[in-house]
Amino acid sequence: MFQEISDYIEQANYEDVNALLPRVNKAIEELAKVNAVMPKLCRLATKTVPQKIGDLKLAYRRMLNDNCPVGHLISDQTVSHFEDELANIVTSLRGFMYKHKESELNNIANKIDTLMKGFENEKAARSEFDAKYEKVRYEISFVEKDFIKLCNSLPRIKQCYTIAEEKMQEVTNIQNLINKLGVAKRSFDNLLHNGSKTPYSVLLARINELNVECAEIKTALSNFRVYISSLKDDVEYAHQLVADYFYQLKRAEKMIHDSALNIFHEKYDTKIDEIYAALETISKATKNTPINTVKISDMVNFIRFDGDSVLNQINQDYEMMQLAESALTFSNRGRHQYEEINTIHKENEKLFVAGEFEKAYLGTLKAHQKDGKVN
């Protein structure tokens, strides 16, 4: 076209020149567009993307040399495909066919970046896996042996203590977890030693799952052992409680005896007998094997709440009786001098004998006040 224009100008054929000018302007516009995008595309096609492909090939070889499987991410065909794509793009650019080429080049670059990130993730997974592998295998072996040890000790424990049915169900649940762990461990070993080389990210995920299952079993075993230990603690506590409350009951009986009041016997003898019976039940229960700690706990709770309430009430009544008795003894000195005081005193004595010690005490104080006014 430009040669045509040159020939027309030499021939002074300006009409034909003018006819070609729109095509010239169009060509100039297209060249301007090419000039705007081609430098960037050339940099991407000749430097940036080839460099990324080179880096990818180098990183890929290093991963293979380090025995770090990445077959799930990349293959030799993947790299060749990138190189072929780039070659096609370069050919198109040489023919000034630049439309959509930037997105195609960026797409190759982004895919390579994703693969490189995948390599880093696999290296990190390998490091974490190497750090956890031996520890998790040890923990698995430990819980398996620990469960066997527990099962071997159960017959002896059952001879000593009655184990609740729901607690024995926990042992069955642990057995099921152990079986599940064994299946998962065998599946993991197959992945670890198969010929296709499992990626470390997959191995790490599996070792983490094994670790979680193992931790669940350890917790269950620990909880069951805490329960077994609590049986022994409950029995020891019951022994101590029998001794402590036997002493407290003897002390309470002495208070009742020292009071020389039938009302004390009427109010507390039956309750004391009930506490003695509960202590006797506990004492027998701790001697009969297997020991039923549930029955013992029921009796212990009765004594701790009802028994404490009775003993505290006896102490309070006895202390108030002593106060009332002292007040009556003191006011008895001048009661016969005044009939009104004598009458009040008799009423307070009746209250005292009836076990209304607080009323007798307060009534005696009022009598003292009247006695002072009379005098």
XYZ file of C-alpha atoms in Angstrom:
375
model
C 0.000 0.000 0.000
C 2.760 2.427 0.875
C 4.599 1.542 -2.360
C 1.417 2.331 -4.274
C 1.224 5.763 -2.686
C 4.891 6.402 -3.535
C 4.263 5.450 -7.192
C 1.154 7.652 -7.408
C 3.034 10.617 -5.997
C 5.817 10.243 -8.597
C 3.117 10.139 -11.261
C 1.391 13.192 -9.706
C -1.751 11.028 -9.440
C -3.028 12.735 -6.321
C -6.616 11.535 -6.689
C -5.513 7.936 -6.231
C -3.289 9.013 -3.334
C -6.271 10.607 -1.613
C -8.290 7.444 -2.183
C -5.672 5.429 -0.287
C -5.379 7.821 2.694
C -8.219 6.227 4.768
C -6.418 2.902 4.551
C -3.194 4.610 5.603
C -4.886 6.203 8.612
C -6.361 2.831 9.587
C -2.924 1.210 9.339
C -1.388 3.954 11.482
C -4.081 3.438 14.140
C -3.421 -0.289 14.220
C 0.341 0.286 14.457
C -0.260 2.623 17.401
C -2.201 -0.086 19.190
C 0.521 -2.618 18.491
C 3.160 -0.197 19.742
C 1.190 0.278 22.975
C 0.905 -3.428 23.904
C 3.730 -5.254 22.185
C 6.600 -4.187 24.483
C 4.810 -5.534 27.538
C 3.767 -8.713 25.751
C 7.293 -9.235 24.475
C 8.675 -8.926 28.031
C 6.160 -11.442 29.289
C 6.748 -13.850 26.406
C 10.546 -13.623 26.249
C 11.585 -12.989 29.852
C 8.974 -13.294 32.608
C 7.160 -16.481 31.611
C 10.291 -18.312 30.337
C 11.984 -17.463 33.647
C 9.023 -18.867 35.571
C 9.072 -22.043 33.478
C 12.794 -22.380 34.131
C 12.289 -21.878 37.875
C 9.485 -24.440 37.840
C 11.628 -27.046 36.072
C 14.457 -26.471 38.559
C 12.116 -26.673 41.584
C 10.461 -29.791 40.133
C 13.816 -31.544 39.764
C 14.766 -30.611 43.336
C 11.511 -32.029 44.676
C 12.118 -35.288 42.808
C 15.753 -35.448 43.969
C 14.614 -34.862 47.574
C 12.120 -37.747 47.285
C 9.234 -35.383 47.943
C 6.300 -36.677 45.836
C 4.501 -34.030 43.769
C 2.877 -36.244 41.157
C -0.549 -35.001 42.258
C 0.546 -31.470 41.317
C 2.746 -31.773 38.227
C 4.290 -34.094 35.650
C 6.820 -33.797 32.843
C 3.893 -33.272 30.484
C 2.794 -30.261 32.537
C 6.080 -28.447 31.903
C 6.061 -29.434 28.225
C 2.523 -28.125 27.904
C 3.575 -24.736 29.310
C 6.500 -24.599 26.866
C 4.243 -25.471 23.932
C 1.702 -22.844 24.956
C 4.445 -20.224 25.199
C 5.855 -21.176 21.797
C 2.411 -20.783 20.196
C 1.969 -17.385 21.806
C 5.388 -16.189 20.607
C 4.526 -17.293 17.050
C 1.277 -15.339 17.212
C 3.041 -12.227 18.491
C 5.512 -12.377 15.622
C 2.527 -12.126 13.297
C 1.186 -9.200 15.398
C -1.716 -11.373 16.588
C -1.691 -9.990 20.115
C -5.378 -10.135 21.144
C -5.947 -12.158 24.375
C -2.269 -13.005 24.511
C -1.661 -11.082 27.738
C -4.353 -13.097 29.556
C -2.916 -16.321 28.123
C 0.571 -15.408 29.321
C -0.744 -14.378 32.765
C -2.663 -17.628 32.947
C 0.548 -19.609 32.436
C 2.334 -17.471 35.036
C -0.488 -17.905 37.578
C -0.551 -21.669 37.103
C 3.197 -21.807 37.671
C 2.869 -19.647 40.813
C 0.201 -22.043 42.115
C 2.473 -25.028 41.453
C 5.401 -23.345 43.196
C 3.173 -22.649 46.204
C 2.123 -26.295 46.098
C 5.792 -27.309 46.257
C 6.314 -25.103 49.322
C 3.244 -26.616 50.964
C 4.564 -30.115 50.327
C 7.948 -29.216 51.809
C 6.248 -27.769 54.891
C 4.023 -30.859 55.136
C 7.098 -33.087 54.967
C 8.830 -31.184 57.774
C 5.740 -31.356 59.969
C 5.202 -35.026 59.139
C 8.808 -35.908 60.009
C 8.418 -34.107 63.342
C 5.179 -35.932 64.244
C 5.595 -39.405 62.773
C 7.631 -41.135 65.495
C 5.756 -39.443 68.303
C 2.345 -40.474 66.971
C 3.469 -44.062 66.381
C 4.756 -44.157 69.962
C 1.428 -42.785 71.266
C -0.508 -45.404 69.286
C 1.662 -48.181 70.688
C 1.305 -46.716 74.178
C -2.521 -46.580 74.177
C -2.748 -50.095 72.728
C -0.492 -51.467 75.493
C -2.214 -49.341 78.114
C -5.604 -50.714 77.132
C -4.287 -54.296 77.325
C -2.904 -53.509 80.772
C -6.297 -52.131 81.838
C -8.135 -55.193 80.530
C -5.718 -57.487 82.396
C -6.312 -55.584 85.635
C -10.116 -55.533 85.377
C -10.729 -59.025 86.871
C -8.748 -58.089 89.976
C -10.531 -54.712 90.212
C -13.923 -56.392 89.876
C -13.027 -58.656 92.802
C -12.535 -55.555 94.938
C -15.217 -53.173 93.668
C -18.573 -53.284 91.940
C -18.078 -51.391 88.676
C -21.112 -49.534 87.370
C -22.622 -50.916 84.173
C -22.260 -47.618 82.335
C -18.568 -47.605 83.242
C -18.085 -51.077 81.793
C -19.751 -49.746 78.655
C -16.982 -47.154 78.541
C -14.460 -50.009 78.361
C -16.378 -51.447 75.410
C -16.357 -48.013 73.778
C -12.599 -47.783 74.247
C -12.215 -51.233 72.661
C -14.182 -50.000 69.639
C -11.971 -46.919 69.406
C -8.860 -49.122 69.601
C -10.194 -51.289 66.767
C -10.985 -48.203 64.684
C -7.495 -46.848 65.343
C -5.972 -50.141 64.236
C -7.824 -50.028 60.923
C -6.758 -46.411 60.367
C -3.155 -47.272 61.231
C -3.054 -50.118 58.707
C -4.545 -47.869 56.042
C -1.914 -45.255 56.842
C 0.898 -47.817 56.614
C -0.347 -48.865 53.192
C -0.222 -45.262 52.020
C 3.220 -44.782 53.511
C 4.793 -47.835 51.915
C 2.951 -48.154 48.610
C 4.907 -47.848 45.388
C 3.108 -44.779 44.040
C 4.592 -42.502 46.713
C 1.832 -40.703 48.579
C 2.254 -36.899 48.890
C 3.351 -35.686 52.305
C 0.292 -33.434 52.538
C -1.891 -36.559 52.433
C 0.356 -38.418 54.898
C 0.291 -35.434 57.242
C -3.501 -35.289 57.133
C -3.660 -38.992 57.992
C -1.101 -38.746 60.809
C -3.088 -35.847 62.268
C -6.251 -37.951 62.146
C -4.427 -40.788 63.914
C -3.195 -38.331 66.524
C -6.739 -37.098 67.195
C -8.071 -40.661 67.523
C -5.170 -41.571 69.788
C -5.781 -38.541 72.005
C -9.464 -39.491 72.303
C -8.486 -42.966 73.523
C -5.927 -41.575 75.975
C -8.569 -39.289 77.440
C -11.053 -42.157 77.741
C -8.449 -44.385 79.438
C -7.466 -41.590 81.795
C -11.098 -40.914 82.713
C -11.720 -44.586 83.424
C -8.629 -44.802 85.626
C -9.780 -41.690 87.495
C -13.068 -43.508 88.106
C -11.266 -46.625 89.398
C -9.105 -44.465 91.633
C -12.234 -42.710 92.922
C -13.613 -46.085 94.077
C -10.607 -46.558 96.331
C -10.828 -42.941 97.499
C -14.543 -43.347 98.277
C -13.868 -46.430 100.406
C -11.009 -44.751 102.283
C -13.184 -41.704 102.868
C -15.994 -43.939 104.139
C -13.610 -45.635 106.614
C -12.499 -42.248 107.941
C -16.074 -40.976 108.070
C -17.186 -43.999 110.175
C -14.400 -43.318 112.684
C -15.097 -39.563 112.831
C -18.858 -39.893 113.221
C -18.581 -42.700 115.763
C -16.582 -40.302 117.934
C -19.083 -37.474 117.339
C -22.031 -39.755 118.191
C -20.389 -40.823 121.451
C -19.839 -37.182 122.284
C -23.479 -36.390 121.448
C -24.680 -39.309 123.609
C -22.626 -37.984 126.529
C -24.292 -34.572 126.137
C -27.704 -36.233 126.209
C -26.734 -38.272 129.257
C -25.278 -35.250 131.055
C -28.453 -33.262 130.423
C -30.465 -35.734 132.523
C -33.526 -34.680 130.532
C -35.923 -37.163 128.935
C -36.739 -34.659 126.218
C -33.222 -35.066 124.801
C -33.701 -38.823 124.589
C -37.171 -38.462 123.080
C -35.939 -35.987 120.482
C -32.655 -37.589 119.434
C -32.346 -41.273 120.421
C -34.113 -42.542 117.271
C -32.106 -40.238 115.002
C -28.855 -41.303 116.632
C -29.799 -44.941 116.132
C -30.419 -44.204 112.438
C -26.937 -42.697 112.120
C -25.397 -45.678 113.916
C -27.258 -47.975 111.521
C -25.928 -46.055 108.535
C -22.394 -46.261 109.928
C -22.832 -49.987 110.449
C -24.082 -50.356 106.872
C -21.043 -48.498 105.589
C -18.676 -50.535 107.736
C -20.131 -53.837 106.511
C -20.224 -52.624 102.897
C -16.505 -51.792 102.977
C -15.710 -55.313 104.184
C -17.853 -57.263 101.729
C -16.218 -57.662 98.330
C -16.841 -56.626 95.679
C -17.463 -53.338 97.475
C -20.609 -51.531 96.336
C -19.450 -47.930 96.385
C -22.832 -46.666 95.144
C -24.517 -48.020 98.280
C -21.717 -46.589 100.392
C -22.054 -43.179 98.726
C -25.796 -43.133 99.488
C -25.133 -43.771 103.166
C -22.255 -41.283 103.222
C -24.534 -38.611 101.759
C -27.192 -39.401 104.358
C -24.684 -39.009 107.182
C -23.066 -35.882 105.743
C -26.371 -34.069 105.406
C -28.948 -35.608 107.798
C -26.302 -36.762 110.282
C -24.562 -33.393 110.376
C -27.914 -31.687 110.854
C -28.754 -33.911 113.869
C -25.331 -33.519 115.494
C -25.325 -29.766 115.007
C -28.797 -29.505 116.504
C -27.720 -31.556 119.545
C -24.730 -29.240 120.048
C -26.909 -26.142 119.773
C -29.560 -27.536 122.117
C -26.957 -28.600 124.652
C -25.264 -25.186 124.631
C -28.625 -23.421 124.981
C -29.578 -25.871 127.769
C -26.422 -24.906 129.662
C -27.218 -21.208 129.275
C -30.820 -21.707 130.392
C -29.739 -23.943 133.308
C -27.222 -21.348 134.522
C -29.830 -18.574 134.216
C -32.426 -20.615 136.157
C -29.907 -21.472 138.875
C -29.016 -17.817 139.249
C -32.641 -16.616 139.384
C -33.608 -19.385 141.832
C -31.979 -17.502 144.723
C -34.730 -14.954 145.325
C -37.737 -16.556 143.675
C -39.644 -17.231 146.951
C -39.548 -13.594 148.051
C -41.997 -12.513 145.354
C -44.897 -14.552 144.079
C -44.842 -13.013 140.601
C -41.177 -13.911 140.170
C -41.811 -17.412 141.510
C -44.648 -17.935 139.023
C -42.469 -16.856 136.106
C -39.679 -19.097 137.339
C -41.984 -22.122 137.455
C -43.105 -21.474 133.881
C -39.476 -21.252 132.765
C -38.691 -24.538 134.524
C -41.547 -26.212 132.627
C -40.169 -24.837 129.368
C -36.726 -26.110 130.295
C -37.976 -29.643 131.060
C -39.968 -29.580 127.764
C -36.770 -28.848 125.878
C -37.693 -25.236 125.043
C -34.326 -24.044 126.260
C -34.200 -20.765 124.338
C -37.652 -19.745 125.584
C -36.664 -20.733 129.127
C -33.472 -18.700 128.857
C -35.199 -15.590 127.483
C -37.986 -15.967 130.040
C -35.457 -16.130 132.853
C -33.803 -12.942 131.597
C -37.193 -11.210 131.750
C -37.660 -12.543 135.285
C -34.299 -11.020 136.198
C -35.487 -7.680 134.872
C -38.717 -7.859 136.925
C -36.758 -8.941 139.966
C -34.598 -5.851 139.624
C -37.652 -3.586 139.422
C -39.279 -5.211 142.474
C -36.129 -4.727 144.479
